[in-house]
């Protein structure tokens, strides 16, 4: 018999981690929309978010808010470097998309190795942004960090919406996602937009990494599970749809949490992959596109 | 025959391949300042490839000069910044964006001398129907309205040369005629236009010169008003 309190507690935790998956999923969508590339180094930005923030906290002794704010542009810069050093040379030579995608996977492995060499292989964490807590509602304990994740997640989605609908660069990025040739014919530098998409995507990953690290640990190898789950979230949401990816992430996080409570921790990934297969079987274009009867936007 | 006006655009020996297919054989062409030049040719003649080569959407050998400047090495977006704007066959709209957003993106290269809204107002003067569709998603417009939007968006960039790939394709004759008349009006205001069409009596009435493209190469260049005296050409292109 499943303990209802335990189940509700897991649901709360599932929403928190699901929002992180959603942010990673949005990162996938931003690059995919601008270029058609699925960046398998996406998870590495989450890892770098946690690692860089931890390094700024411990080695430079910065306060958490300053360390967090500085981490975002630093990780965004890593996204730009990946675009310049790995993606652009292949893109400019007309390499097949699958080759570029494989190159991003190789990049993830390389960055993980570099992280081991420079920062070590030991897991690390840092304190929650707000001390005290948790907040108790009945028997359910809600850590304050969940509120940070909810608030920052909502803020990121809001800022992204403003960026894509209210700024010239955001509109240009959307234009590239819909018709790259037409965008170039209007004077939009498509390759620069690709770089911008990597920077944005990396920044999103960094925010996810900064937010999630206090609730668990970060290490050189956390990028892969976050990348895989973010990828699944994006697929569930109809690859390319930011809102869909966020909702897909929450759905995935909640289902994983429920699976752990009901069947044990070993079923976490089984649940994720089963949901993915089920969604693809019923809604091949993603659950939200399927519900709308077409492609998700 | 050389253009009477100073060449706005000069393409020299443009040549392009699709795999092993020589889609555009060495082709030279000029468009003078404020001139409207038409390129005619049947399906598969290489008209679209020629325009794509000029904008560098398709890699090509040869050289291109714009206002006397060698722009061969410039990327597509830099050629647009230089003043060459192309309206693609199929219109190339951002279908999930509104009319307003499409027009705004047309002004991506604009400087600060004029506001986007001022330019949009001038496009609406030219195509009043777009004003009624201001917040409508581009893909929901009719074919004629989409073509108006595509041209209006191109005009937002204040081009010096407007290149159009079969703007009348798929449109009702009355709408096609309306759009081509607008192009004539723009040309009379001084805009250089390179108009690619399959069969276009109206385009020939507007044009000063015409190039005939066939099997990937230019086979004739003549003043548009002389086409009637060429029995074969007039039979194919005017009827």
XYZ file of C-alpha atoms in Angstrom:
536
model
C 0.000 0.000 0.000
C 1.424 3.356 -1.025
C 1.642 5.968 1.690
C -0.339 9.002 0.473
C 1.970 11.455 2.246
C 4.977 9.865 0.641
C 3.255 10.028 -2.737
C 2.365 13.706 -2.366
C 5.881 14.455 -1.176
C 7.224 12.759 -4.289
C 4.867 14.732 -6.467
C 6.201 17.986 -5.061
C 9.777 16.849 -5.626
C 8.801 15.614 -9.079
C 7.462 19.025 -10.070
C 10.724 20.620 -8.948
C 13.019 18.303 -10.869
C 10.543 18.260 -13.766
C 10.889 22.014 -14.167
C 14.632 21.506 -14.405
C 14.070 18.908 -17.150
C 11.775 21.423 -18.801
C 14.453 24.127 -18.809
C 16.929 21.670 -20.322
C 14.256 20.676 -22.845
C 13.707 24.315 -23.813
C 17.452 24.568 -24.343
C 17.231 21.684 -26.821
C 14.347 23.445 -28.599
C 16.106 26.805 -28.896
C 19.031 25.287 -30.817
C 16.876 22.853 -32.761
C 14.535 25.620 -33.906
C 17.380 27.797 -35.079
C 19.321 25.089 -36.879
C 17.693 21.660 -36.898
C 20.564 20.458 -34.689
C 19.856 18.360 -31.605
C 22.626 19.426 -29.267
C 23.556 16.377 -27.228
C 25.952 18.506 -25.199
C 22.919 20.195 -23.662
C 23.255 18.315 -20.370
C 26.811 19.503 -19.985
C 25.548 23.059 -19.521
C 23.590 21.878 -16.455
C 26.738 20.279 -15.086
C 28.789 23.398 -15.804
C 26.127 25.570 -14.170
C 26.521 23.682 -10.895
C 30.295 23.253 -11.122
C 31.122 26.832 -12.074
C 28.793 28.228 -9.428
C 30.339 25.931 -6.811
C 33.823 26.997 -7.872
C 32.943 30.690 -7.634
C 31.474 30.087 -4.198
C 34.302 28.051 -2.750
C 37.420 29.338 -4.487
C 36.529 33.018 -4.808
C 34.270 33.147 -1.781
C 31.535 35.001 -3.651
C 28.034 35.235 -2.186
C 25.573 32.817 -3.787
C 23.573 35.431 -5.685
C 26.674 36.958 -7.256
C 28.137 33.531 -8.022
C 24.858 32.451 -9.627
C 24.575 35.589 -11.752
C 28.209 35.338 -12.901
C 27.843 31.648 -13.718
C 25.193 32.266 -16.376
C 27.352 34.338 -18.790
C 30.354 32.085 -18.146
C 28.394 28.988 -19.182
C 26.778 30.916 -22.046
C 30.310 31.584 -23.242
C 30.973 27.844 -23.245
C 27.934 27.467 -25.518
C 29.370 30.073 -27.869
C 32.726 28.254 -27.871
C 31.035 24.963 -28.774
C 29.241 26.691 -31.632
C 32.419 28.350 -32.902
C 34.804 25.431 -32.434
C 32.607 22.432 -33.208
C 29.347 23.285 -34.919
C 30.170 26.194 -37.206
C 33.106 24.605 -39.057
C 30.934 21.579 -39.840
C 27.895 23.731 -40.635
C 29.879 25.918 -43.036
C 31.186 22.847 -44.859
C 27.652 21.568 -45.303
C 28.139 18.550 -43.015
C 25.109 16.305 -42.539
C 23.040 17.179 -39.481
C 23.543 13.746 -37.958
C 27.325 14.273 -38.129
C 26.987 17.601 -36.313
C 24.737 15.975 -33.730
C 27.330 13.238 -33.131
C 29.982 15.933 -32.787
C 27.965 17.562 -29.992
C 27.862 14.202 -28.227
C 31.640 13.921 -28.523
C 31.894 17.462 -27.187
C 29.933 16.470 -24.097
C 32.374 13.625 -23.399
C 35.344 15.912 -23.947
C 34.009 18.595 -21.590
C 33.348 15.959 -18.951
C 36.982 14.824 -19.195
C 38.239 18.405 -19.010
C 36.084 18.929 -15.931
C 37.628 15.900 -14.221
C 41.125 17.167 -15.020
C 40.485 20.707 -13.822
C 37.936 20.375 -11.008
C 38.187 16.730 -10.033
C 35.719 13.882 -10.061
C 34.187 14.327 -6.636
C 30.524 15.250 -6.335
C 29.802 18.582 -4.718
C 26.875 20.727 -3.729
C 26.120 24.088 -2.148
C 23.515 25.414 0.244
C 19.981 26.220 -0.741
C 19.534 29.877 -1.681
C 17.290 30.520 1.301
C 18.268 29.007 4.600
C 15.766 27.471 6.977
C 12.772 25.442 6.035
C 11.394 23.221 4.905
C 7.884 24.577 4.701
C 5.504 22.048 6.258
C 2.028 21.534 4.846
C 0.567 18.762 6.900
C 3.120 15.993 6.692
C 4.535 17.230 3.444
C 7.822 19.103 3.573
C 8.578 21.551 0.798
C 12.140 22.821 0.654
C 12.533 26.508 -0.132
C 14.690 25.638 -3.123
C 11.578 24.288 -4.871
C 10.142 27.815 -4.738
C 13.344 29.153 -6.260
C 13.068 26.573 -9.022
C 9.412 27.453 -9.624
C 10.041 31.192 -9.547
C 13.191 31.174 -11.663
C 11.641 28.666 -14.080
C 8.631 30.954 -14.550
C 10.927 33.964 -14.866
C 13.040 32.251 -17.537
C 9.959 31.262 -19.524
C 8.608 34.818 -19.254
C 11.917 36.344 -20.306
C 12.195 33.915 -23.197
C 8.682 34.818 -24.320
C 9.551 38.515 -24.207
C 12.798 37.871 -26.043
C 11.201 35.868 -28.840
C 8.193 38.147 -29.327
C 9.400 41.624 -28.445
C 13.009 41.888 -29.564
C 14.504 42.065 -33.044
C 17.045 39.350 -32.220
C 14.320 37.069 -30.848
C 12.125 37.555 -33.889
C 15.129 36.966 -36.142
C 15.840 33.710 -34.302
C 12.232 32.631 -34.822
C 12.502 33.608 -38.463
C 15.566 31.367 -38.809
C 13.612 28.520 -37.248
C 10.845 28.872 -39.828
C 12.774 29.621 -42.999
C 16.537 30.068 -42.860
C 16.885 30.988 -46.530
C 14.204 33.665 -46.338
C 15.825 35.014 -43.170
C 19.228 35.288 -44.866
C 17.606 37.013 -47.855
C 16.359 39.721 -45.478
C 19.857 40.336 -44.172
C 19.598 38.225 -41.030
C 22.995 36.641 -40.325
C 21.858 33.062 -39.842
C 25.197 31.778 -38.525
C 25.264 34.519 -35.874
C 21.753 33.509 -34.896
C 23.017 29.959 -34.479
C 25.665 31.254 -32.102
C 23.029 33.205 -30.200
C 20.911 30.068 -29.887
C 23.852 28.169 -28.363
C 24.482 31.012 -25.914
C 20.814 31.132 -24.912
C 20.596 27.401 -24.610
C 23.725 27.230 -22.484
C 22.399 30.014 -20.255
C 19.198 28.029 -19.727
C 21.223 24.945 -18.840
C 23.306 27.002 -16.439
C 20.201 28.301 -14.673
C 18.927 24.724 -14.398
C 22.249 23.556 -12.974
C 22.466 26.401 -10.453
C 18.909 25.803 -9.286
C 19.089 22.037 -8.987
C 22.504 21.600 -7.376
C 21.383 22.531 -3.821
C 18.694 19.824 -3.993
C 21.144 17.113 -5.040
C 24.805 17.064 -6.017
C 26.665 18.039 -9.118
C 29.595 16.195 -10.634
C 31.325 15.891 -13.989
C 28.845 13.207 -15.081
C 25.434 14.683 -14.136
C 25.048 16.177 -17.573
C 24.054 12.898 -19.197
C 20.966 12.118 -17.077
C 19.779 15.729 -17.251
C 20.442 15.798 -20.965
C 18.535 12.563 -21.557
C 15.577 13.635 -19.424
C 15.536 17.105 -20.977
C 15.592 15.476 -24.397
C 12.645 13.267 -23.439
C 10.793 16.325 -22.073
C 11.338 18.127 -25.374
C 10.076 15.129 -27.363
C 7.006 14.739 -25.165
C 6.252 18.426 -25.699
C 6.610 18.175 -29.467
C 10.251 18.951 -30.274
C 10.605 22.663 -30.936
C 7.890 23.899 -28.590
C 9.225 25.691 -25.496
C 5.922 25.541 -23.620
C 5.559 21.887 -24.587
C 9.076 21.090 -23.353
C 8.383 22.722 -20.000
C 5.101 20.877 -19.560
C 6.754 17.675 -20.795
C 9.475 18.122 -18.198
C 7.002 18.528 -15.347
C 5.034 15.502 -16.550
C 8.221 13.449 -16.743
C 9.448 14.569 -13.325
C 6.134 13.746 -11.672
C 5.881 10.334 -13.349
C 9.423 9.450 -12.335
C 8.686 10.457 -8.749
C 5.525 8.367 -8.676
C 7.346 5.392 -10.213
C 10.032 5.578 -7.522
C 7.441 5.571 -4.750
C 5.342 2.813 -6.240
C 7.959 0.504 -7.740
C 11.318 1.570 -6.345
C 14.216 3.747 -7.510
C 15.208 1.264 -10.197
C 12.044 2.109 -12.100
C 12.822 5.812 -12.481
C 14.362 5.456 -15.928
C 11.969 2.678 -16.902
C 9.114 5.113 -16.250
C 10.777 7.865 -18.283
C 11.429 5.671 -21.297
C 8.019 3.991 -21.071
C 6.317 7.387 -21.103
C 8.433 8.415 -24.062
C 7.492 5.300 -26.030
C 3.829 5.615 -25.086
C 3.669 9.266 -26.092
C 5.432 8.628 -29.376
C 3.104 5.705 -30.073
C -0.049 7.766 -29.520
C 1.211 11.231 -30.519
C 4.181 10.838 -32.873
C 4.620 14.626 -33.084
C 4.590 15.020 -29.295
C 1.742 15.131 -26.839
C 0.961 18.821 -27.148
C 1.141 18.856 -30.921
C -1.093 15.787 -30.865
C -3.648 17.480 -28.668
C -3.631 20.493 -31.014
C -3.981 18.205 -33.999
C -0.775 19.309 -35.642
C 2.731 20.568 -35.144
C 3.471 22.205 -31.855
C 4.463 25.852 -31.970
C 23.234 44.138 -75.665
C 24.458 46.301 -72.801
C 22.082 48.141 -70.522
C 21.749 51.825 -71.349
C 21.827 52.846 -67.720
C 24.801 52.352 -65.386
C 24.787 48.698 -64.327
C 23.250 48.325 -60.908
C 23.882 44.607 -61.025
C 26.352 42.832 -63.254
C 26.675 39.061 -63.196
C 29.625 37.633 -65.102
C 29.740 33.989 -66.118
C 27.618 32.701 -63.245
C 27.657 28.923 -63.282
C 26.085 26.468 -60.853
C 25.835 22.711 -60.422
C 23.372 20.518 -58.560
C 25.511 17.459 -57.989
C 26.687 16.552 -61.480
C 23.910 18.462 -63.217
C 25.062 21.724 -64.747
C 21.949 23.674 -63.777
C 23.248 27.098 -64.789
C 25.742 27.356 -67.639
C 28.017 30.420 -67.647
C 25.529 33.264 -67.655
C 26.107 36.987 -67.794
C 23.421 39.557 -67.150
C 23.059 43.204 -66.233
C 20.353 45.316 -64.637
C 20.680 49.077 -64.911
C 19.812 51.651 -62.238
C 16.030 51.932 -62.071
C 15.615 49.378 -64.833
C 13.059 46.574 -64.904
C 14.513 43.512 -66.560
C 12.591 40.318 -67.145
C 14.003 36.826 -67.407
C 11.717 34.403 -69.187
C 12.041 30.706 -69.680
C 10.213 27.437 -69.390
C 10.195 25.177 -66.346
C 13.651 23.827 -65.578
C 15.416 26.486 -67.638
C 17.533 27.542 -64.651
C 15.722 30.774 -63.741
C 15.471 30.027 -60.023
C 19.034 28.693 -59.930
C 20.227 31.931 -61.507
C 18.549 34.041 -58.804
C 19.794 31.698 -56.076
C 23.311 32.010 -57.465
C 23.023 35.794 -57.447
C 22.037 35.780 -53.782
C 24.498 32.978 -52.972
C 21.788 30.674 -51.724
C 23.273 28.253 -54.239
C 27.056 28.107 -54.556
C 28.183 29.316 -57.958
C 31.310 30.303 -59.827
C 31.581 33.571 -61.687
C 31.559 37.117 -60.411
C 28.908 39.571 -59.300
C 29.179 43.336 -59.151
C 26.666 45.576 -57.452
C 26.916 49.302 -58.141
C 30.406 48.625 -59.423
C 31.515 46.854 -56.262
C 32.626 43.226 -56.423
C 30.277 41.395 -54.058
C 31.224 37.871 -55.148
C 32.643 37.024 -51.725
C 29.699 38.412 -49.757
C 27.375 36.024 -47.923
C 23.652 36.041 -48.636
C 22.788 38.300 -45.702
C 25.543 40.762 -46.619
C 24.233 40.982 -50.179
C 20.853 41.852 -48.668
C 22.522 44.535 -46.576
C 24.138 45.877 -49.743
C 20.640 46.393 -51.181
C 19.755 43.211 -53.090
C 16.515 41.740 -51.808
C 14.926 38.668 -53.340
C 11.331 37.454 -53.107
C 11.493 33.694 -53.466
C 9.235 31.471 -55.463
C 6.642 30.266 -52.943
C 7.035 33.660 -51.198
C 9.292 32.484 -48.349
C 7.100 33.968 -45.643
C 7.465 33.181 -41.967
C 4.169 31.374 -41.929
C 3.689 31.162 -38.176
C 4.289 34.870 -37.684
C 1.834 37.695 -38.137
C 1.781 40.131 -41.044
C 3.214 42.756 -38.693
C 6.058 40.501 -37.570
C 6.919 39.568 -41.147
C 7.043 43.226 -42.136
C 9.095 44.134 -39.086
C 11.659 41.471 -39.973
C 11.855 42.945 -43.458
C 13.383 46.027 -41.837
C 16.096 43.974 -40.121
C 18.867 45.828 -41.940
C 17.384 49.303 -41.591
C 19.308 52.196 -40.133
C 17.833 54.655 -37.678
C 16.777 57.277 -40.243
C 13.195 56.065 -40.300
C 11.053 54.061 -37.931
C 9.741 50.610 -38.731
C 6.182 51.847 -38.334
C 6.745 54.588 -40.927
C 7.907 52.009 -43.407
C 5.025 49.713 -42.600
C 2.670 52.635 -43.269
C 4.215 53.109 -46.720
C 3.786 49.380 -47.456
C 0.129 49.655 -46.435
C -0.276 52.543 -48.856
C 0.919 50.229 -51.591
C -1.030 47.174 -50.384
C -4.030 48.411 -48.337
C -5.299 44.865 -47.952
C -2.335 44.010 -45.712
C -3.466 46.653 -43.227
C -6.702 44.752 -42.718
C -4.671 41.588 -42.043
C -2.189 43.279 -39.705
C -2.363 40.782 -36.825
C -3.221 37.760 -38.957
C -0.858 34.779 -39.198
C 0.878 34.883 -42.587
C 0.048 31.301 -43.516
C -3.673 32.077 -43.181
C -3.576 34.738 -45.922
C -4.785 34.078 -49.451
C -2.168 33.465 -52.154
C -2.440 37.008 -53.464
C -2.184 38.505 -49.995
C 0.830 36.339 -49.250
C 2.532 37.628 -52.389
C 1.704 41.204 -51.387
C 3.196 40.507 -47.969
C 6.321 38.969 -49.492
C 6.835 42.040 -51.699
C 5.894 44.414 -48.895
C 8.372 42.710 -46.586
C 11.082 42.995 -49.222
C 10.335 46.710 -49.605
C 10.757 47.211 -45.855
C 14.496 46.784 -46.450
C 14.437 49.680 -48.934
C 16.229 47.622 -51.583
C 18.099 49.105 -54.491
C 17.415 45.979 -56.499
C 14.348 43.809 -56.024
C 14.530 40.317 -57.503
C 11.335 38.318 -57.804
C 11.010 34.653 -58.672
C 7.700 34.044 -60.438
C 5.534 36.345 -58.307
C 2.438 35.564 -60.371
C 2.735 31.804 -59.943
C -0.475 30.243 -58.632
C -2.382 33.533 -58.538
C -5.670 34.405 -60.219
C -4.988 36.488 -63.365
C -6.583 39.586 -61.868
C -4.482 39.387 -58.694
C -1.318 38.626 -60.660
C -1.997 41.614 -62.866
C -2.571 43.821 -59.816
C 0.741 42.747 -58.297
C 2.686 43.215 -61.516
C 1.154 46.676 -61.964
C 2.408 47.538 -58.480
C 5.877 46.391 -59.499
C 5.629 48.682 -62.506
C 4.696 51.535 -60.190
C 7.703 50.810 -57.959
C 9.952 50.729 -60.981
C 8.660 54.090 -62.150
C 9.672 55.419 -58.739
C 13.234 54.330 -59.490
C 13.497 50.826 -58.046
C 15.615 48.387 -60.072
C 13.745 45.134 -60.614
C 14.792 41.745 -61.936
C 11.609 39.829 -62.624
C 11.676 36.133 -63.407
C 8.568 34.693 -65.018
C 7.576 31.732 -67.157
C 5.126 33.336 -69.537
C 4.194 36.888 -68.790
C 2.766 39.240 -71.361
C 2.265 41.819 -68.621
C 5.835 41.456 -67.382
C 7.001 42.108 -70.930
C 4.894 45.253 -71.104
C 6.580 46.497 -67.913
C 10.110 45.445 -68.771
C 12.670 47.374 -70.673
C 14.786 44.402 -71.588
C 14.258 40.692 -71.579
C 16.577 37.723 -71.256
C 15.431 34.343 -72.480
C 16.768 31.407 -70.520
C 16.649 27.863 -71.813
C 18.334 24.643 -70.698
C 20.408 26.470 -68.118
C 21.751 29.237 -70.315
C 20.754 32.594 -71.771
C 19.786 32.117 -75.405
C 18.601 35.631 -76.193
C 18.697 39.186 -74.894
C 16.584 41.850 -76.520
C 14.495 44.941 -75.808
C 11.135 43.822 -74.475
C 9.240 45.676 -77.175
C 11.072 43.733 -79.893
C 9.848 40.357 -78.796
C 6.787 40.695 -81.036
C 9.031 40.768 -84.075
C 10.496 37.381 -83.152
C 7.859 34.978 -84.305
C 8.952 31.976 -82.190
C 9.459 33.985 -79.016
C 6.231 35.945 -79.298
C 4.260 32.766 -79.998
C 5.677 31.141 -76.871
C 5.776 34.054 -74.486
C 2.938 36.334 -75.501
C 0.125 33.860 -76.079
